[in-house]
Amino acid sequence: MTQPTKSTRQTLPIHRFALIITGLVLLGIAGQSAAQNVTFERLIRADREPANWMTYYGTYNGWRYSALNQINTQNVGQLAVKWTRTIGEYQGLQVTPIVVDGIMYLTSADNDVHAFNAATGERLWRHAYSTTAQRQVMRNRGVAVAGDKVFMGTWDAYLVALDAKTGKRLWRTRAGDYAAGHRFTSPPLIVKDKAIIGFGTMEYPTRGAIDAYDVNTGERLWRFHTIPEPGQAGHDSWDGESWQYGCGPAWLPGTYDARLDLVYIGIGNPCPMYDGGPRSGDNLYTNAIVALEPETGKLRWYFQSLPHDVWDYDAVNEPVLVDTVVGGRSVQSLLQAGKNGYFYVLDRTNGKFLRADPFVPRITWTTGLDANGRPAIGNVPGQPPALICPSAFGGTSWNHMAYHPQTGYAYIPAADMCVWVVKARTFPRQGQSYRGGRAIEMDAGSHGLLVAMDVATGQIKWQYQSPYPMFASVLTTAGGLVMTGDLEGNALAFDAATGVRLWQFPTGDPHQGSPIS
């Protein structure tokens, strides 16, 4: 791996760039200005405002790509710390900061919301979240912005709206039942006048849902249950009463196609997690991507990557929207890197399966996929334990990949890990984990990967190997860079085309958050 030579070093423009991974800020960005109204039109055209990062993935299409190019492959070696801040209790950060007109909004693990001057690090305000519910160790992945409001989903299942200028609470809506296991760990997706957000279920025996709330009043406008009830299409994919306890969490933000007017959201595993006996059938809509109409919550289509999951391979990961060429024809495609180790390409107009390619070397849960993407079953949890690859952490975890429009590659933070899983019969009890077995991680041969995959062909173009799983999200930039972090505490920059590591900086903390620019 090479470092830039002295001859390539240039003076960096320090007024346009910020990189946030678990609290590290590198260089600065434009100075604070008066916060403007974040309209739906601005969010649709967020790619035209690269000085801001106004939505969770940067833009509605989920690329995690910045059009800024002042920092590039020639001068990235000169990156230096501009400012740092410590926030909240020490549990690490999994947050994606939001930056609007020079003001940075982010959350700490304890659900406090902070606003900073992004150029200087000065804290402008802090909203301390309080609740009477029993505190659990949870992490919060950030906020959303719309109009003059900041929105946060909380670990005790409330959706909260704050004044963006002062941090004062404007409204607070109870969205779920904390005692039953409902949680929010990520911010909503803002579409028009709606905040769209799904529950996490923590493997508690409950039923997942995706909701839409009025951004001005907090009123719930619609609910889509991730598990169909009697009389609804798909209910026959559940056995007996198992649908009432089947989980189906939707705990990461979705993406949005303004041309098709569709919201795409990934849904997680069924419960019990490792024991499929009590829930025979495909268990819709768990382990699926759903396309919903934002006005009504009506299901337009779904694709289930893993029917009857017994491996904990959530399909919650971000659906990335890319227009590409597949099989010689132009396709409005949807990409998802799955926990199950496969990189999926779908037609996002109708959910049709186009292709799936493995991005990790060890896969034992299946012997392959058929022409419709349905897997042939390999190793399953049992007694004695079965060797399952990838592990329950996934070929990739929740941390987000990024897409680079110049290379045409998707960059996936990955892990080549396996696990021994034993199945055990359990029964649903409110407020208790409904796992149906347990897993023992296997260290032998385990390592992390950053994988560059050609979206058009499914070929791996390059990969970087780390001693530990890559649990930080990825950022790509118009400067030809791929940026991420590792569990050894290093912030990293790579050449997007070649994979050459160009820069490394030790921050002292393991990285599990999401860099932005």
Tab-separated table of C-alpha atoms in Angstrom, residues 65-427:
chain	number	residue	atom	x	y	z
A	65	TYR	CA	-21.635	9.995	-2.801
A	66	SER	CA	-20.346	13.556	-2.559
A	67	ALA	CA	-19.881	15.693	-5.668
A	68	LEU	CA	-17.128	17.669	-3.891
A	69	ASN	CA	-13.706	17.148	-5.457
A	70	GLN	CA	-11.348	19.562	-3.689
A	71	ILE	CA	-9.975	16.634	-1.695
A	72	ASN	CA	-8.755	14.026	-4.167
A	73	THR	CA	-6.364	11.169	-4.796
A	74	GLN	CA	-3.441	13.588	-5.179
A	75	ASN	CA	-3.786	15.573	-1.957
A	76	VAL	CA	-5.730	13.362	0.466
A	77	GLY	CA	-2.487	12.585	2.294
A	78	GLN	CA	-2.578	16.089	3.802
A	79	LEU	CA	-5.866	15.606	5.671
A	80	ALA	CA	-5.587	16.887	9.234
A	81	VAL	CA	-7.884	17.251	12.222
A	82	LYS	CA	-9.742	20.555	12.322
A	83	TRP	CA	-11.813	19.998	15.464
A	84	THR	CA	-13.156	17.219	17.661
A	85	ARG	CA	-15.980	17.002	20.177
A	86	THR	CA	-16.955	14.366	22.725
A	87	ILE	CA	-20.706	13.940	23.107
A	88	GLY	CA	-22.897	11.803	25.353
A	89	GLU	CA	-21.960	8.734	27.315
A	90	TYR	CA	-19.241	6.469	26.020
A	91	GLN	CA	-20.952	3.867	23.876
A	92	GLY	CA	-19.510	4.800	20.516
A	93	LEU	CA	-21.379	6.460	17.669
A	94	GLN	CA	-23.308	4.891	14.794
A	95	VAL	CA	-24.589	8.238	13.627
A	96	THR	CA	-24.838	9.866	10.203
A	97	PRO	CA	-24.472	13.632	10.789
A	98	ILE	CA	-26.835	15.925	8.904
A	99	VAL	CA	-25.420	19.263	7.710
A	100	VAL	CA	-27.692	22.083	6.528
A	101	ASP	CA	-26.359	25.547	5.716
A	102	GLY	CA	-23.330	25.223	7.975
A	103	ILE	CA	-25.127	23.633	10.945
A	104	MET	CA	-24.468	20.011	11.861
A	105	TYR	CA	-27.113	17.920	13.653
A	106	LEU	CA	-26.345	14.580	15.239
A	107	THR	CA	-27.433	12.332	18.079
A	108	SER	CA	-25.617	10.572	20.887
A	109	ALA	CA	-26.364	7.059	22.108
A	110	ASP	CA	-28.585	8.409	24.883
A	111	ASN	CA	-30.955	10.050	22.358
A	112	ASP	CA	-29.730	13.570	23.014
A	113	VAL	CA	-29.683	15.791	19.910
A	114	HIS	CA	-26.820	18.220	19.312
A	115	ALA	CA	-26.433	21.132	16.915
A	116	PHE	CA	-22.920	22.369	16.082
A	117	ASN	CA	-21.352	25.042	13.969
A	118	ALA	CA	-19.849	22.659	11.433
A	119	ALA	CA	-16.884	24.920	10.669
A	120	THR	CA	-15.727	25.463	14.255
A	121	GLY	CA	-17.276	22.714	16.385
A	122	GLU	CA	-19.070	25.228	18.611
A	123	ARG	CA	-22.191	23.664	20.098
A	124	LEU	CA	-25.235	25.792	19.310
A	125	TRP	CA	-27.757	23.810	21.342
A	126	ARG	CA	-28.432	20.443	22.922
A	127	HIS	CA	-31.789	18.743	23.434
A	128	ALA	CA	-31.558	16.330	26.379
A	129	TYR	CA	-34.065	13.537	25.869
A	130	SER	CA	-35.857	12.291	28.979
A	131	THR	CA	-38.152	9.315	29.513
A	132	THR	CA	-39.554	7.222	32.345
A	133	ALA	CA	-38.945	3.949	30.449
A	134	GLN	CA	-36.171	1.699	31.657
A	135	ARG	CA	-32.886	2.663	30.012
A	136	GLN	CA	-31.243	0.120	27.735
A	137	VAL	CA	-27.962	0.201	25.899
A	138	MET	CA	-29.027	1.411	22.465
A	139	ARG	CA	-27.442	3.477	19.737
A	140	ASN	CA	-29.105	6.117	17.642
A	141	ARG	CA	-28.157	6.718	14.025
A	142	GLY	CA	-29.124	10.373	13.711
A	143	VAL	CA	-31.856	12.788	12.701
A	144	ALA	CA	-33.813	13.944	9.675
A	145	VAL	CA	-34.629	17.537	8.711
A	146	ALA	CA	-37.646	19.074	6.981
A	147	GLY	CA	-38.860	22.648	6.930
A	148	ASP	CA	-37.548	24.231	10.121
A	149	LYS	CA	-37.706	20.994	12.125
A	150	VAL	CA	-35.346	18.233	13.209
A	151	PHE	CA	-36.808	14.737	13.701
A	152	MET	CA	-35.563	11.866	15.859
A	153	GLY	CA	-36.886	8.370	16.488
A	154	THR	CA	-36.183	7.274	20.068
A	155	TRP	CA	-35.241	3.988	21.728
A	156	ASP	CA	-38.570	4.017	23.634
A	157	ALA	CA	-40.604	4.220	20.384
A	158	TYR	CA	-41.455	7.924	20.136
A	159	LEU	CA	-41.054	10.216	17.151
A	160	VAL	CA	-39.899	13.676	18.250
A	161	ALA	CA	-39.846	16.991	16.357
A	162	LEU	CA	-37.534	19.802	17.468
A	163	ASP	CA	-37.120	23.411	16.394
A	164	ALA	CA	-34.000	23.439	14.201
A	165	LYS	CA	-32.848	26.827	15.500
A	166	THR	CA	-33.291	26.276	19.229
A	167	GLY	CA	-33.683	22.546	19.898
A	168	LYS	CA	-37.018	23.146	21.624
A	169	ARG	CA	-39.420	20.218	21.397
A	170	LEU	CA	-42.420	20.964	19.168
A	171	TRP	CA	-44.245	17.639	19.383
A	172	ARG	CA	-43.724	14.060	20.544
A	173	THR	CA	-45.797	11.137	19.248
A	174	ARG	CA	-45.889	7.673	20.749
A	175	ALA	CA	-45.480	5.349	17.793
A	176	GLY	CA	-45.124	1.922	19.377
A	177	ASP	CA	-45.149	-0.172	22.528
A	178	TYR	CA	-41.777	-0.114	24.271
A	179	ALA	CA	-42.799	-2.941	26.615
A	180	ALA	CA	-43.580	-5.164	23.627
A	181	GLY	CA	-40.172	-4.508	22.104
A	182	HIS	CA	-40.736	-1.641	19.671
A	183	ARG	CA	-37.708	0.616	19.194
A	184	PHE	CA	-36.527	3.349	16.860
A	185	THR	CA	-32.787	3.375	16.276
A	186	SER	CA	-32.688	5.376	13.032
A	187	PRO	CA	-34.232	8.607	11.728
A	188	PRO	CA	-37.282	8.795	9.461
A	189	LEU	CA	-37.211	9.246	5.703
A	190	ILE	CA	-38.832	12.571	4.788
A	191	VAL	CA	-41.026	12.439	1.664
A	192	LYS	CA	-43.225	15.464	0.932
A	193	ASP	CA	-45.045	16.240	4.209
A	194	LYS	CA	-44.452	12.793	5.722
A	195	ALA	CA	-41.886	11.284	8.052
A	196	ILE	CA	-41.714	7.577	7.183
A	197	ILE	CA	-40.136	5.305	9.771
A	198	GLY	CA	-40.095	1.603	10.708
A	199	PHE	CA	-39.774	-0.189	14.037
A	200	GLY	CA	-36.977	-2.318	15.339
A	201	THR	CA	-38.279	-5.278	17.345
A	202	MET	CA	-35.113	-6.502	19.099
A	203	GLU	CA	-36.155	-10.135	18.441
A	204	TYR	CA	-39.005	-9.638	20.904
A	205	PRO	CA	-42.228	-11.485	19.979
A	206	THR	CA	-44.126	-8.644	18.332
A	207	ARG	CA	-45.201	-7.522	14.867
A	208	GLY	CA	-43.233	-4.981	12.881
A	209	ALA	CA	-44.608	-1.951	11.055
A	210	ILE	CA	-43.690	1.008	8.874
A	211	ASP	CA	-45.484	4.283	9.645
A	212	ALA	CA	-45.943	7.697	8.049
A	213	TYR	CA	-46.432	10.798	10.236
A	214	ASP	CA	-47.407	14.359	9.375
A	215	VAL	CA	-44.231	16.426	9.795
A	216	ASN	CA	-46.206	19.410	11.085
A	217	THR	CA	-48.474	17.748	13.641
A	218	GLY	CA	-47.047	14.302	14.410
A	219	GLU	CA	-50.340	12.646	13.434
A	220	ARG	CA	-49.971	9.135	12.083
A	221	LEU	CA	-51.230	9.039	8.480
A	222	TRP	CA	-50.820	5.371	7.616
A	223	ARG	CA	-49.298	2.117	8.834
A	224	PHE	CA	-47.989	-0.807	6.808
A	225	HIS	CA	-47.617	-3.967	8.890
A	226	THR	CA	-44.606	-5.958	7.801
A	227	ILE	CA	-46.512	-9.171	8.622
A	228	PRO	CA	-49.956	-9.542	6.986
A	229	GLU	CA	-52.941	-10.202	9.235
A	230	PRO	CA	-55.819	-12.587	8.447
A	231	GLY	CA	-57.567	-11.615	5.220
A	232	GLN	CA	-54.511	-9.845	3.778
A	233	ALA	CA	-52.387	-11.157	0.925
A	234	GLY	CA	-49.422	-13.093	2.259
A	235	HIS	CA	-51.013	-14.087	5.558
A	236	ASP	CA	-51.039	-17.734	4.492
A	237	SER	CA	-47.217	-17.672	4.575
A	238	TRP	CA	-47.458	-17.916	8.386
A	239	ASP	CA	-48.508	-20.914	10.451
A	240	GLY	CA	-51.323	-20.554	13.008
A	241	GLU	CA	-50.855	-17.588	15.338
A	242	SER	CA	-47.144	-17.208	14.597
A	243	TRP	CA	-47.806	-14.010	12.599
A	244	GLN	CA	-48.578	-12.148	15.827
A	245	TYR	CA	-45.058	-12.805	17.152
A	246	GLY	CA	-43.129	-12.833	13.888
A	247	CYS	CA	-41.035	-9.630	14.248
A	248	GLY	CA	-40.230	-8.301	10.744
A	249	PRO	CA	-38.386	-5.144	11.874
A	250	ALA	CA	-37.702	-2.246	9.490
A	251	TRP	CA	-35.093	-0.330	11.470
A	252	LEU	CA	-33.073	1.466	8.778
A	253	PRO	CA	-34.203	4.402	6.606
A	254	GLY	CA	-35.410	3.648	3.106
A	255	THR	CA	-34.753	5.404	-0.188
A	256	TYR	CA	-37.107	7.253	-2.545
A	257	ASP	CA	-37.561	7.492	-6.315
A	258	ALA	CA	-39.293	10.765	-7.171
A	259	ARG	CA	-39.897	9.699	-10.797
A	260	LEU	CA	-41.778	6.561	-9.786
A	261	ASP	CA	-43.022	8.102	-6.519
A	262	LEU	CA	-42.065	4.980	-4.572
A	263	VAL	CA	-40.403	4.432	-1.211
A	264	TYR	CA	-38.165	1.374	-0.857
A	265	ILE	CA	-37.561	-0.124	2.589
A	266	GLY	CA	-35.799	-3.308	3.686
A	267	ILE	CA	-37.353	-5.611	6.303
A	268	GLY	CA	-35.574	-7.842	8.790
A	269	ASN	CA	-35.767	-11.397	10.050
A	270	PRO	CA	-38.729	-13.356	11.445
A	271	CYS	CA	-39.016	-14.666	15.007
A	272	PRO	CA	-38.123	-17.023	16.521
A	273	MET	CA	-34.853	-16.215	14.849
A	274	TYR	CA	-33.112	-19.596	14.555
A	275	ASP	CA	-36.084	-21.968	14.897
A	276	GLY	CA	-38.463	-22.040	11.934
A	277	GLY	CA	-40.634	-24.808	13.365
A	278	PRO	CA	-43.375	-22.599	14.888
A	279	ARG	CA	-43.710	-20.516	11.673
A	280	SER	CA	-43.761	-22.787	8.634
A	281	GLY	CA	-44.046	-20.988	5.296
A	282	ASP	CA	-42.231	-18.144	3.549
A	283	ASN	CA	-43.048	-15.667	6.377
A	284	LEU	CA	-43.861	-12.574	4.301
A	285	TYR	CA	-42.734	-9.795	4.319
A	286	THR	CA	-39.687	-10.634	6.413
A	287	ASN	CA	-36.303	-10.568	4.655
A	288	ALA	CA	-37.848	-8.584	1.819
A	289	ILE	CA	-37.609	-5.219	0.121
A	290	VAL	CA	-41.007	-3.532	-0.186
A	291	ALA	CA	-41.967	-0.705	-2.548
A	292	LEU	CA	-44.648	1.498	-0.948
A	293	GLU	CA	-46.677	4.440	-2.209
A	294	PRO	CA	-45.721	7.337	0.103
A	295	GLU	CA	-49.214	8.872	0.075
A	296	THR	CA	-51.045	5.768	1.257
A	297	GLY	CA	-48.543	3.119	2.360
A	298	LYS	CA	-49.997	0.781	-0.248
A	299	LEU	CA	-47.703	-2.063	-1.292
A	300	ARG	CA	-46.730	-1.791	-4.956
A	301	TRP	CA	-44.331	-4.755	-5.047
A	302	TYR	CA	-42.006	-6.819	-2.912
A	303	PHE	CA	-38.989	-9.047	-3.386
A	304	GLN	CA	-38.161	-11.589	-0.689
A	305	SER	CA	-34.479	-12.466	-0.832
A	306	LEU	CA	-34.746	-15.141	1.831
A	307	PRO	CA	-38.038	-16.973	2.457
A	308	HIS	CA	-38.338	-18.613	5.892
A	309	ASP	CA	-35.108	-17.192	7.295
A	310	VAL	CA	-33.494	-19.228	10.115
A	311	TRP	CA	-30.058	-17.533	9.928
A	312	ASP	CA	-30.787	-13.935	11.090
A	313	TYR	CA	-30.039	-12.488	7.644
A	314	ASP	CA	-32.074	-9.271	7.837
A	315	ALA	CA	-32.783	-7.600	4.500
A	316	VAL	CA	-32.916	-4.161	6.153
A	317	ASN	CA	-29.821	-2.852	4.358
A	318	GLU	CA	-30.228	0.263	2.259
A	319	PRO	CA	-31.829	-0.118	-1.196
A	320	VAL	CA	-29.577	1.887	-3.544
A	321	LEU	CA	-31.142	3.276	-6.728
A	322	VAL	CA	-28.946	3.256	-9.833
A	323	ASP	CA	-29.820	3.389	-13.519
A	324	THR	CA	-27.482	0.881	-15.113
A	325	VAL	CA	-27.121	-1.654	-17.920
A	326	VAL	CA	-27.987	-5.254	-17.078
A	327	GLY	CA	-27.850	-7.964	-19.742
A	328	GLY	CA	-27.344	-5.388	-22.476
A	329	ARG	CA	-30.359	-3.230	-21.634
A	330	SER	CA	-30.820	-0.091	-19.569
A	331	VAL	CA	-32.580	-0.761	-16.275
A	332	GLN	CA	-33.879	1.397	-13.449
A	333	SER	CA	-32.257	-0.878	-10.924
A	334	LEU	CA	-32.236	-1.272	-7.157
A	335	LEU	CA	-29.114	-2.618	-5.446
A	336	GLN	CA	-28.814	-4.232	-2.038
A	337	ALA	CA	-25.818	-5.853	-0.385
A	338	GLY	CA	-27.401	-8.483	1.851
A	339	LYS	CA	-26.342	-9.876	5.193
A	340	ASN	CA	-26.576	-13.276	3.498
A	341	GLY	CA	-23.463	-12.479	1.424
A	342	TYR	CA	-25.158	-11.777	-1.921
A	343	PHE	CA	-25.275	-8.504	-3.852
A	344	TYR	CA	-28.759	-8.189	-5.391
A	345	VAL	CA	-29.812	-6.267	-8.495
A	346	LEU	CA	-33.569	-5.768	-9.016
A	347	ASP	CA	-35.735	-3.835	-11.448
A	348	ARG	CA	-37.082	-1.132	-9.142
A	349	THR	CA	-40.151	-0.494	-11.298
A	350	ASN	CA	-41.598	-3.926	-10.539
A	351	GLY	CA	-39.290	-5.811	-8.138
A	352	LYS	CA	-38.152	-8.333	-10.725
A	353	PHE	CA	-34.983	-10.220	-9.786
A	354	LEU	CA	-32.182	-9.552	-12.269
A	355	ARG	CA	-29.004	-10.880	-10.703
A	356	ALA	CA	-27.258	-11.726	-7.434
A	357	ASP	CA	-23.540	-12.273	-6.910
A	358	PRO	CA	-21.617	-13.332	-3.784
A	359	PHE	CA	-19.290	-10.718	-2.301
A	360	VAL	CA	-17.788	-12.812	0.537
A	361	PRO	CA	-15.831	-16.031	-0.014
A	362	ARG	CA	-17.537	-18.339	2.505
A	363	ILE	CA	-21.269	-19.032	2.118
A	364	THR	CA	-22.696	-22.243	3.614
A	365	TRP	CA	-26.362	-21.416	4.236
A	366	THR	CA	-27.223	-21.956	0.553
A	367	THR	CA	-25.904	-23.936	-2.384
A	368	GLY	CA	-27.016	-21.228	-4.810
A	369	LEU	CA	-29.931	-19.165	-6.128
A	370	ASP	CA	-32.361	-20.053	-8.894
A	371	ALA	CA	-33.369	-17.823	-11.820
A	372	ASN	CA	-35.852	-15.952	-9.616
A	373	GLY	CA	-33.387	-15.411	-6.774
A	374	ARG	CA	-34.891	-18.098	-4.514
A	375	PRO	CA	-32.159	-19.934	-2.592
A	376	ALA	CA	-31.495	-23.655	-2.367
A	377	ILE	CA	-31.032	-24.441	1.313
A	378	GLY	CA	-27.615	-25.419	2.657
A	379	ASN	CA	-26.607	-25.556	6.336
A	380	VAL	CA	-29.320	-24.728	8.885
A	381	PRO	CA	-29.183	-24.307	12.689
A	382	GLY	CA	-29.616	-27.618	14.438
A	383	GLN	CA	-28.547	-29.964	17.193
A	384	PRO	CA	-25.589	-30.478	17.153
A	385	PRO	CA	-24.654	-26.928	16.038
A	386	ALA	CA	-24.251	-26.211	12.346
A	387	LEU	CA	-21.521	-24.108	10.763
A	388	ILE	CA	-23.198	-21.053	9.215
A	389	CYS	CA	-21.364	-18.636	6.918
A	390	PRO	CA	-21.689	-15.669	6.872
A	391	SER	CA	-22.209	-15.220	10.611
A	392	ALA	CA	-25.235	-13.459	12.114
A	393	PHE	CA	-23.226	-10.222	11.840
A	394	GLY	CA	-23.665	-10.751	8.118
A	395	GLY	CA	-21.550	-10.652	5.007
A	396	THR	CA	-22.216	-6.988	5.603
A	397	SER	CA	-23.840	-5.575	8.725
A	398	TRP	CA	-26.200	-2.577	8.839
A	399	ASN	CA	-23.338	-0.234	7.916
A	400	HIS	CA	-23.887	1.287	4.527
A	401	MET	CA	-22.188	0.716	1.206
A	402	ALA	CA	-21.607	3.557	-1.260
A	403	TYR	CA	-21.854	3.914	-5.032
A	404	HIS	CA	-19.509	5.884	-7.287
A	405	PRO	CA	-21.039	7.056	-10.596
A	406	GLN	CA	-17.646	7.487	-12.311
A	407	THR	CA	-16.358	3.957	-11.635
A	408	GLY	CA	-19.759	2.264	-11.641
A	409	TYR	CA	-18.682	0.338	-8.539
A	410	ALA	CA	-20.475	-0.291	-5.262
A	411	TYR	CA	-18.168	-0.359	-2.220
A	412	ILE	CA	-19.312	-2.778	0.466
A	413	PRO	CA	-18.021	-2.907	4.067
A	414	ALA	CA	-17.910	-6.660	4.613
A	415	ALA	CA	-16.928	-9.474	6.959
A	416	ASP	CA	-15.828	-13.008	6.160
A	417	MET	CA	-16.972	-14.667	9.380
A	418	CYS	CA	-18.696	-17.915	10.326
A	419	VAL	CA	-20.653	-19.035	13.365
A	420	TRP	CA	-21.815	-22.239	15.018
A	421	VAL	CA	-25.592	-22.096	15.603
A	422	VAL	CA	-27.634	-24.471	17.759
A	423	LYS	CA	-31.426	-24.514	17.529
A	424	ALA	CA	-33.601	-24.592	20.657
A	425	ARG	CA	-37.368	-24.492	21.117
A	426	THR	CA	-38.570	-21.309	22.834
A	427	PHE	CA	-41.973	-19.731	23.403
